[in-house]
Coordinates of C-alpha atoms in Angstrom, one line a residue:
X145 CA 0.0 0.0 0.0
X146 CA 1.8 2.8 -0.9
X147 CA 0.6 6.5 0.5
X148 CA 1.1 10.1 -1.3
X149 CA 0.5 12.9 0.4
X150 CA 1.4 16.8 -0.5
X151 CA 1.3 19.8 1.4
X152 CA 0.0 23.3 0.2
X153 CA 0.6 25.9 2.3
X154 CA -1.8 29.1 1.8
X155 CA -0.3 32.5 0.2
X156 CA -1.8 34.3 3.0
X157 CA -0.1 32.4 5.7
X158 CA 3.3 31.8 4.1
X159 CA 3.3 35.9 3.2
X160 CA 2.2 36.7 6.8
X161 CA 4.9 34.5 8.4
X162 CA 7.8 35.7 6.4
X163 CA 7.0 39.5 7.3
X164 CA 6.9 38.5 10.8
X165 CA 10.0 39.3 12.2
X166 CA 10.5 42.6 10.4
X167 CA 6.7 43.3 11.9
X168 CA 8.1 42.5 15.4
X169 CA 11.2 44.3 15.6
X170 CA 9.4 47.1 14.1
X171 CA 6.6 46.8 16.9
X172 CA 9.9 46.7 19.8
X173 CA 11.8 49.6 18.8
X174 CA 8.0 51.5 18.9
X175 CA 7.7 50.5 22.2
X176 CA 10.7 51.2 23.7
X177 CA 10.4 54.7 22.7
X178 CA 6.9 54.6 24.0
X179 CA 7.5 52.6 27.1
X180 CA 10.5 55.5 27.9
X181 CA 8.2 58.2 26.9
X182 CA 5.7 57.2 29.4
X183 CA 7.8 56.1 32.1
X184 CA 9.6 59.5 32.3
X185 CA 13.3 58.0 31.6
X186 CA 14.1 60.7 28.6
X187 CA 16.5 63.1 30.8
X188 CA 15.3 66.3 30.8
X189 CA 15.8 70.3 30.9
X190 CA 13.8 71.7 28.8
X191 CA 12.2 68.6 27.2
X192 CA 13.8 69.3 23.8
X193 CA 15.6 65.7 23.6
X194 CA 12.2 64.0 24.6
X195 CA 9.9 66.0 22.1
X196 CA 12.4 65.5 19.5
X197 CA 12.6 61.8 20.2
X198 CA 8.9 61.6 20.1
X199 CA 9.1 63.3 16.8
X200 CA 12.1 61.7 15.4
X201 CA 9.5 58.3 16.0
X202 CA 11.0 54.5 14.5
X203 CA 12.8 55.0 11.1
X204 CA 14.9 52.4 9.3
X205 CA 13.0 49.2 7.2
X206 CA 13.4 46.2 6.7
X207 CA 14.5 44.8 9.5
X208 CA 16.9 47.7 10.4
X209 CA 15.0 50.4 12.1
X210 CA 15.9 52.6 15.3
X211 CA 15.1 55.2 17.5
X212 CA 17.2 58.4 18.4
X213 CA 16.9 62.4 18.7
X214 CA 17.5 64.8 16.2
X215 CA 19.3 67.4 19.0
X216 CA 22.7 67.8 18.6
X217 CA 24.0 67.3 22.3
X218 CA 21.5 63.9 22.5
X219 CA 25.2 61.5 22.3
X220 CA 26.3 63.5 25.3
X221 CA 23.5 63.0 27.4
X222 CA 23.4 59.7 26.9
X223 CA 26.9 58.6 27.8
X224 CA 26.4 60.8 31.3
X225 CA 26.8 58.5 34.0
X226 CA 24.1 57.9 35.9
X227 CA 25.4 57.5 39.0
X228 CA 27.5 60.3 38.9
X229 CA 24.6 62.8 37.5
X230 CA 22.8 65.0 39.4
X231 CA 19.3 64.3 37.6
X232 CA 17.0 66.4 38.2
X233 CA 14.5 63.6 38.8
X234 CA 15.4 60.6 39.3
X235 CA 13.1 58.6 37.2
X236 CA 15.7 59.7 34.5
X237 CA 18.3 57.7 33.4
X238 CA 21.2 58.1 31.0
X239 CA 21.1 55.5 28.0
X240 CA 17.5 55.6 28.6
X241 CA 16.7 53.2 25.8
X242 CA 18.5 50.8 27.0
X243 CA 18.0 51.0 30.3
X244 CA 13.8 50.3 29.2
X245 CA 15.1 47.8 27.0
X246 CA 16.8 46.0 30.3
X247 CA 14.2 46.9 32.4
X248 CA 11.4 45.7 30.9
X249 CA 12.7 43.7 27.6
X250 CA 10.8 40.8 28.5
X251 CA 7.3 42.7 28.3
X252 CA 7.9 44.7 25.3
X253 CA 9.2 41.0 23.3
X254 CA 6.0 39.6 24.4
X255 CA 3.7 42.0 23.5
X256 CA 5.3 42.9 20.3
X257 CA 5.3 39.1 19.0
X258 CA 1.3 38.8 20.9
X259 CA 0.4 42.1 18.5
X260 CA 2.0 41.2 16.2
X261 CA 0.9 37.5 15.3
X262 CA -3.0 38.9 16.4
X263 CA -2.6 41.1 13.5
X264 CA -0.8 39.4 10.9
X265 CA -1.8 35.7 11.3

């Protein structure tokens, strides 16, 4: 008795899957600049770098995309220590993105993949 079988996946799917990732790691660099936002970590003066960063939002594709400021003196904020800063709150944090990327990595992977696949599969 010999058995054939074949296997046809659907368009939709297959598409869906294979802009997955780039989906996701869209979806995590927008919330770690949301999840900084919110949570106050952007250091601030005058709120320039923050409003800027806000702004600025994700940019890149395909698979390449980050987050930054367009002010000028945003690189020398963020290699301030942070213990050795007198911030002005200290909700703030030098390498902010980072630091909400450590913090809290685990929440923004799972929600970006949850979104993500809800929407796309």
């Amino acid at each position: 008795m010999e058995i054939i079988a074949t296997f046809e996946p659907d368009l939709k799917t297959d598409r869906n899957l294979n802009k997955l990732p780039d989906e996701i790691l869209y979806t995590i660099a927008k919330e770690v600049l949301d999840m900084t936002d919110s949570l106050e970590y952007f250091p601030k003066d005058s709120g320039d770098l923050e409003r800027s960063s806000m702004a600025a939002g994700v940019r890149g594709e395909s698979g390449e995309y980050y987050i930054g400021s367009f002010v000028d003196y945003a690189s020398h904020v963020w290699d301030m220590s942070q213990n050795e800063t007198n911030w002005t709150n200290p909700k703030r944090k030098s390498k902010w993105y980072a630091y909400t990327l450590k913090t809290h990595g685990q929440l923004i992977l799972d929600t970006a993949v949850n979104r993500e696949w809800k929407e796309n599969m």
